[in-house]
CSV table of C-alpha atoms in Angstrom, one decimal:
chain,number,residue,atom,x,y,z
A,6,MET,CA,-172.8,46.0,241.7
A,7,HIS,CA,-176.3,44.1,241.2
A,8,VAL,CA,-175.7,41.5,238.4
A,9,ALA,CA,-178.6,40.5,235.5
A,10,GLU,CA,-178.6,36.9,235.0
A,11,HIS,CA,-177.9,36.4,231.3
A,12,GLY,CA,-177.6,37.9,227.8
A,13,SER,CA,-176.3,41.4,226.5
A,14,VAL,CA,-176.3,44.2,229.4
A,15,MET,CA,-175.8,47.6,229.9
A,16,ASN,CA,-174.3,49.2,233.1
A,17,VAL,CA,-176.5,51.7,234.6
A,18,THR,CA,-175.8,53.8,237.6
A,19,VAL,CA,-178.8,55.2,239.5
A,20,GLN,CA,-178.9,57.7,242.3
A,21,ARG,CA,-179.9,57.2,245.4
A,22,GLY,CA,-181.1,58.9,248.7
A,23,SER,CA,-183.4,60.9,250.3
A,24,ALA,CA,-183.9,64.4,252.1
A,25,ASP,CA,-182.8,62.1,255.5
A,26,THR,CA,-179.9,60.2,253.9
A,27,PRO,CA,-176.8,60.7,251.9
A,28,THR,CA,-176.9,60.8,248.3
A,29,ARG,CA,-175.3,58.1,246.8
A,30,THR,CA,-175.3,55.8,243.3
A,31,GLU,CA,-175.4,51.9,242.9
A,32,THR,CA,-175.0,50.3,239.9
A,33,PHE,CA,-176.9,47.7,237.8
A,34,ASP,CA,-176.5,45.5,235.3
A,35,VAL,CA,-179.7,45.2,233.1
A,36,PRO,CA,-180.6,43.3,230.4
A,37,ALA,CA,-180.7,45.2,226.9
A,38,TYR,CA,-183.2,44.4,224.5
A,39,ASP,CA,-184.9,46.0,221.3
A,40,ASN,CA,-187.0,49.6,221.6
A,41,GLN,CA,-186.5,49.8,225.1
A,42,THR,CA,-187.0,53.0,227.2
A,43,VAL,CA,-185.4,54.3,230.0
A,44,LEU,CA,-188.5,54.1,232.0
A,45,ASP,CA,-188.4,50.0,230.9
A,46,VAL,CA,-184.8,50.1,232.4
A,47,VAL,CA,-185.7,51.9,235.8
A,48,SER,CA,-188.7,49.7,235.9
A,49,TRP,CA,-186.8,46.9,235.4
A,50,ILE,CA,-184.3,47.6,238.3
A,51,GLN,CA,-187.1,48.1,240.8
A,52,GLN,CA,-188.9,44.8,239.5
A,53,ASN,CA,-185.9,42.8,239.5
A,54,ALA,CA,-183.0,43.9,241.1
A,55,ASP,CA,-183.9,46.2,243.9
A,56,PRO,CA,-187.6,46.8,245.0
A,57,THR,CA,-186.9,49.8,247.4
A,58,LEU,CA,-185.9,52.0,244.2
A,59,THR,CA,-188.4,55.0,244.3
A,60,TYR,CA,-189.3,56.5,240.9
A,61,ARG,CA,-192.5,58.5,239.8
A,62,PHE,CA,-194.6,57.3,236.3
A,63,ALA,CA,-198.1,57.1,235.0
A,64,CYS,CA,-199.0,57.0,231.5
A,65,ARG,CA,-195.9,55.7,229.8
A,66,VAL,CA,-196.8,57.1,226.5
A,67,GLY,CA,-195.9,60.7,226.9
A,68,MET,CA,-198.8,62.6,228.0
A,69,CYS,CA,-198.2,63.2,231.9
A,70,GLY,CA,-194.7,63.9,232.1
A,71,SER,CA,-194.5,62.5,235.4
A,72,CYS,CA,-191.8,60.2,234.6
A,73,ALA,CA,-189.3,62.6,233.9
A,74,MET,CA,-185.6,62.5,235.1
A,75,MET,CA,-182.0,63.2,234.4
A,76,VAL,CA,-180.5,60.9,231.7
A,77,ASN,CA,-176.7,61.4,231.1
A,78,GLY,CA,-177.1,64.7,232.6
A,79,VAL,CA,-180.2,65.9,230.3
A,80,PRO,CA,-183.7,66.1,232.0
A,81,ARG,CA,-186.0,63.8,229.8
A,82,TRP,CA,-189.1,62.1,229.8
A,83,THR,CA,-188.1,58.6,230.4
A,84,CYS,CA,-190.8,57.0,228.9
A,85,ARG,CA,-190.4,58.2,225.3
A,86,THR,CA,-186.2,58.2,225.8
A,87,HIS,CA,-184.8,55.4,223.6
A,88,VAL,CA,-182.4,53.6,225.3
A,89,SER,CA,-180.4,53.5,222.0
A,90,LYS,CA,-180.5,57.3,221.8
A,91,VAL,CA,-178.8,57.8,225.0
A,92,LEU,CA,-176.7,55.0,225.7
A,93,ASP,CA,-172.8,55.9,226.2
A,94,GLY,CA,-170.8,53.1,225.2
A,95,ASN,CA,-172.6,50.3,227.3
A,96,LYS,CA,-173.6,52.8,230.1
A,97,ILE,CA,-176.4,55.4,231.3
A,98,ASN,CA,-176.7,57.6,234.3
A,99,ILE,CA,-180.1,58.2,235.7
A,100,ALA,CA,-180.7,61.0,238.8
A,101,PRO,CA,-183.8,62.9,239.7
A,102,LEU,CA,-184.6,66.0,238.0
A,103,ARG,CA,-182.4,68.9,239.5
A,104,ASN,CA,-183.7,72.3,240.3
A,105,LEU,CA,-186.1,70.3,242.6
A,106,PRO,CA,-185.9,68.6,246.1
A,107,VAL,CA,-185.7,65.0,246.0
A,108,ILE,CA,-188.3,63.0,247.9
A,109,LYS,CA,-186.5,59.3,247.5
A,110,ASP,CA,-184.1,58.3,244.9
A,111,LEU,CA,-185.8,59.2,241.0
A,112,ALA,CA,-188.5,61.2,242.8
A,113,ALA,CA,-188.4,64.9,243.0
A,114,ASP,CA,-190.4,66.9,245.1
A,115,MET,CA,-192.5,69.1,243.0
A,116,ASP,CA,-194.1,71.6,245.5
A,117,PRO,CA,-191.6,74.3,244.4
A,118,PHE,CA,-192.0,74.2,240.8
A,119,PHE,CA,-196.1,74.3,241.6
A,120,ASP,CA,-195.8,76.9,244.4
A,121,LYS,CA,-194.2,79.1,241.4
A,122,TRP,CA,-196.3,78.4,238.8
A,123,VAL,CA,-199.5,79.7,241.8
A,124,ALA,CA,-197.2,82.8,242.5
A,125,ALA,CA,-196.6,83.8,238.8
A,126,GLU,CA,-200.6,84.3,238.7
A,127,GLY,CA,-200.8,80.8,236.9
A,128,LYS,CA,-204.6,80.5,237.7
A,129,HIS,CA,-207.4,81.6,235.1
A,130,HIS,CA,-209.5,85.0,235.9
A,131,PRO,CA,-212.6,84.6,234.7
A,132,THR,CA,-214.6,87.5,232.7
A,133,ARG,CA,-218.2,85.8,233.0
A,134,THR,CA,-219.4,83.5,235.4
A,135,ARG,CA,-220.6,80.1,234.6
A,136,GLU,CA,-224.4,81.2,234.7
A,137,GLU,CA,-223.3,83.6,231.7
A,138,GLU,CA,-223.1,82.5,227.9
A,139,ILE,CA,-219.8,81.5,226.6
A,140,ALA,CA,-218.3,84.5,225.0
A,141,PRO,CA,-216.9,83.4,221.4
A,142,VAL,CA,-213.2,84.0,220.7
A,143,ASP,CA,-211.7,84.1,217.4
A,144,PRO,CA,-208.9,81.0,217.0
A,145,GLN,CA,-207.0,83.2,214.4
A,146,ALA,CA,-206.6,86.3,216.6
A,147,GLU,CA,-203.0,87.5,217.1
A,148,GLU,CA,-203.9,87.2,220.9
A,149,ARG,CA,-205.3,83.6,220.8
A,150,GLN,CA,-202.6,82.5,218.4
A,151,ALA,CA,-200.0,83.3,221.2
A,152,ALA,CA,-202.0,82.0,223.9
A,153,SER,CA,-202.2,78.5,222.1
A,154,ALA,CA,-198.7,78.5,221.6
A,155,GLY,CA,-198.0,77.6,225.1
A,156,ILE,CA,-201.3,75.9,226.0
A,157,GLU,CA,-199.9,72.3,225.3
A,158,CYS,CA,-197.4,72.3,228.6
A,159,ILE,CA,-197.9,69.5,230.9
A,160,ASN,CA,-196.0,71.0,233.9
A,161,CYS,CA,-193.6,67.9,233.8
A,162,SER,CA,-190.9,70.6,235.1
A,163,ILE,CA,-188.5,69.6,232.3
A,164,CYS,CA,-187.8,73.3,231.7
A,165,TYR,CA,-187.2,74.3,234.9
A,166,SER,CA,-184.2,71.6,235.4
A,167,ALA,CA,-182.6,72.5,232.4
A,168,CYS,CA,-182.5,76.1,233.3
A,169,ASP,CA,-179.6,77.1,234.8
A,170,THR,CA,-181.1,80.3,235.9
A,171,VAL,CA,-183.3,78.5,238.6
A,172,THR,CA,-180.4,76.4,239.5
A,173,GLY,CA,-178.5,79.6,240.4
A,174,ASN,CA,-181.5,82.1,241.4
A,175,PRO,CA,-183.8,79.7,243.7
A,176,ASP,CA,-186.4,82.9,243.7
A,177,TYR,CA,-186.4,82.8,239.8
A,178,LEU,CA,-190.1,81.8,238.9
A,179,GLY,CA,-188.9,79.7,236.1
A,180,PRO,CA,-189.9,78.8,232.3
A,181,ALA,CA,-193.3,76.8,233.0
A,182,ALA,CA,-194.7,79.3,235.3
A,183,LEU,CA,-193.8,82.4,233.0
A,184,GLN,CA,-195.1,80.5,230.1
A,185,ARG,CA,-198.1,80.2,231.5
A,186,ALA,CA,-198.5,84.0,232.8
A,187,TRP,CA,-198.3,84.6,229.2
A,188,THR,CA,-200.7,82.4,228.0
A,189,LEU,CA,-203.2,83.9,230.3
A,190,TYR,CA,-202.2,87.3,229.9
A,191,ASN,CA,-203.2,86.8,225.7
A,192,ASP,CA,-206.5,84.8,226.9
A,193,ALA,CA,-209.6,86.9,226.0
A,194,LYS,CA,-211.5,85.6,228.5
A,195,ASP,CA,-208.9,86.3,231.8
A,196,ALA,CA,-209.9,89.6,233.2
A,197,ASP,CA,-207.0,90.6,235.2
A,198,ARG,CA,-203.6,91.2,233.1
A,199,ASP,CA,-202.5,93.5,235.7
A,200,ALA,CA,-202.3,91.2,238.4
A,201,ILE,CA,-200.5,88.8,235.9
A,202,LEU,CA,-197.8,91.3,235.0
A,203,ASP,CA,-197.4,92.4,238.9
A,204,ALA,CA,-196.8,88.7,239.6
A,205,VAL,CA,-194.1,88.5,236.9
A,206,SER,CA,-192.6,91.5,237.2
A,207,GLY,CA,-191.5,91.8,240.7
A,208,LYS,CA,-188.6,89.4,242.5
A,209,GLY,CA,-187.4,86.3,240.7
A,210,GLY,CA,-190.1,87.1,237.5
A,211,CYS,CA,-189.4,87.4,233.7
A,212,HIS,CA,-186.6,90.1,234.0
A,213,ASN,CA,-184.4,87.8,235.8
A,214,CYS,CA,-184.4,85.5,232.1
A,215,HIS,CA,-181.1,85.4,231.1
A,216,SER,CA,-182.4,84.3,227.8
A,217,MET,CA,-180.1,81.3,227.5
A,218,GLY,CA,-182.9,78.8,225.6
A,219,SER,CA,-182.6,75.5,227.5
A,220,CYS,CA,-185.8,75.8,228.0
A,221,THR,CA,-187.0,75.8,224.8
A,222,ALA,CA,-184.2,73.6,223.8
A,223,TYR,CA,-185.3,70.6,226.0
A,224,CYS,CA,-189.0,71.2,226.0
A,225,PRO,CA,-190.5,67.6,225.1
A,226,ASN,CA,-193.4,68.9,223.6
A,227,GLU,CA,-191.6,71.3,221.5
A,228,LEU,CA,-193.0,74.7,223.1
A,229,ASP,CA,-191.1,77.8,223.1
A,230,PRO,CA,-191.0,79.2,226.9
A,231,LEU,CA,-188.3,81.7,225.8
A,232,SER,CA,-190.4,83.7,223.4
A,233,ALA,CA,-193.3,83.3,226.1
A,234,ILE,CA,-191.0,85.1,228.9
A,235,ALA,CA,-189.9,87.7,226.1
A,236,GLY,CA,-193.3,88.9,225.6
A,237,LEU,CA,-193.9,89.4,229.1
A,238,LYS,CA,-190.6,91.3,229.4
A,239,ARG,CA,-192.1,93.6,226.4
A,240,ALA,CA,-195.2,93.6,228.1
A,241,THR,CA,-194.1,94.8,231.7
A,242,THR,CA,-191.7,97.6,230.0
A,243,ARG,CA,-194.6,99.0,228.2
A,244,ARG,CA,-196.5,99.1,231.3
A,245,PHE,CA,-193.8,100.8,233.2
A,246,PHE,CA,-193.1,103.2,230.8
A,247,GLY,CA,-196.6,103.8,230.0
A,248,ARG,CA,-197.3,104.7,233.8
A,249,ARG,CA,-194.4,106.9,233.8
A,250,GLY,CA,-195.9,108.9,230.9
């Protein structure tokens, strides 16, 4: 156990290890103070107790999502999670995001997450070249509203980590990738709806979703991937029966 020098302390258990070393936990006594975030706790450990602790962060203000970790078993942005909201007695457990490989300690490997984002046809298919005039889009149009509903996703992978379907089915594209597909499907400036529906209706696609809703429940930006996935299910089903007819 690593012990803080003085004052009120909390007992923080951190998962350690990497792809090449066994997983273990270490416990640190960390000074407690007002308005302290979980990211503050992790930073204190790295700066004062063990400089080898590996983790990821950038903005510290809830804009980038890179500091996401498991806190007491729940995926959270650590920069926006106050210790007072998650302290269990005087204990906190911190681990890397689940459903992703671990690079080292609290830093998860995001490659599988973004590979699925690409596999879900998450790229924009432009209808015009950069030399052409920009096409106007009515912001009140129903499709634009559907596209805008998910546009604030910052790919933090909280929803992916919260999803039990991803845990049980590694082929499942996951809520973030499918929400991105739904956003593009409703974008009037995207030229290839069929490519999107092809991507999300195959193995690991939207119909693998069990509609448990963890993605929506835990999204820090209060987005609704579950509804986006339901929209893809409807769209792929309509196309299927339309082709048969």
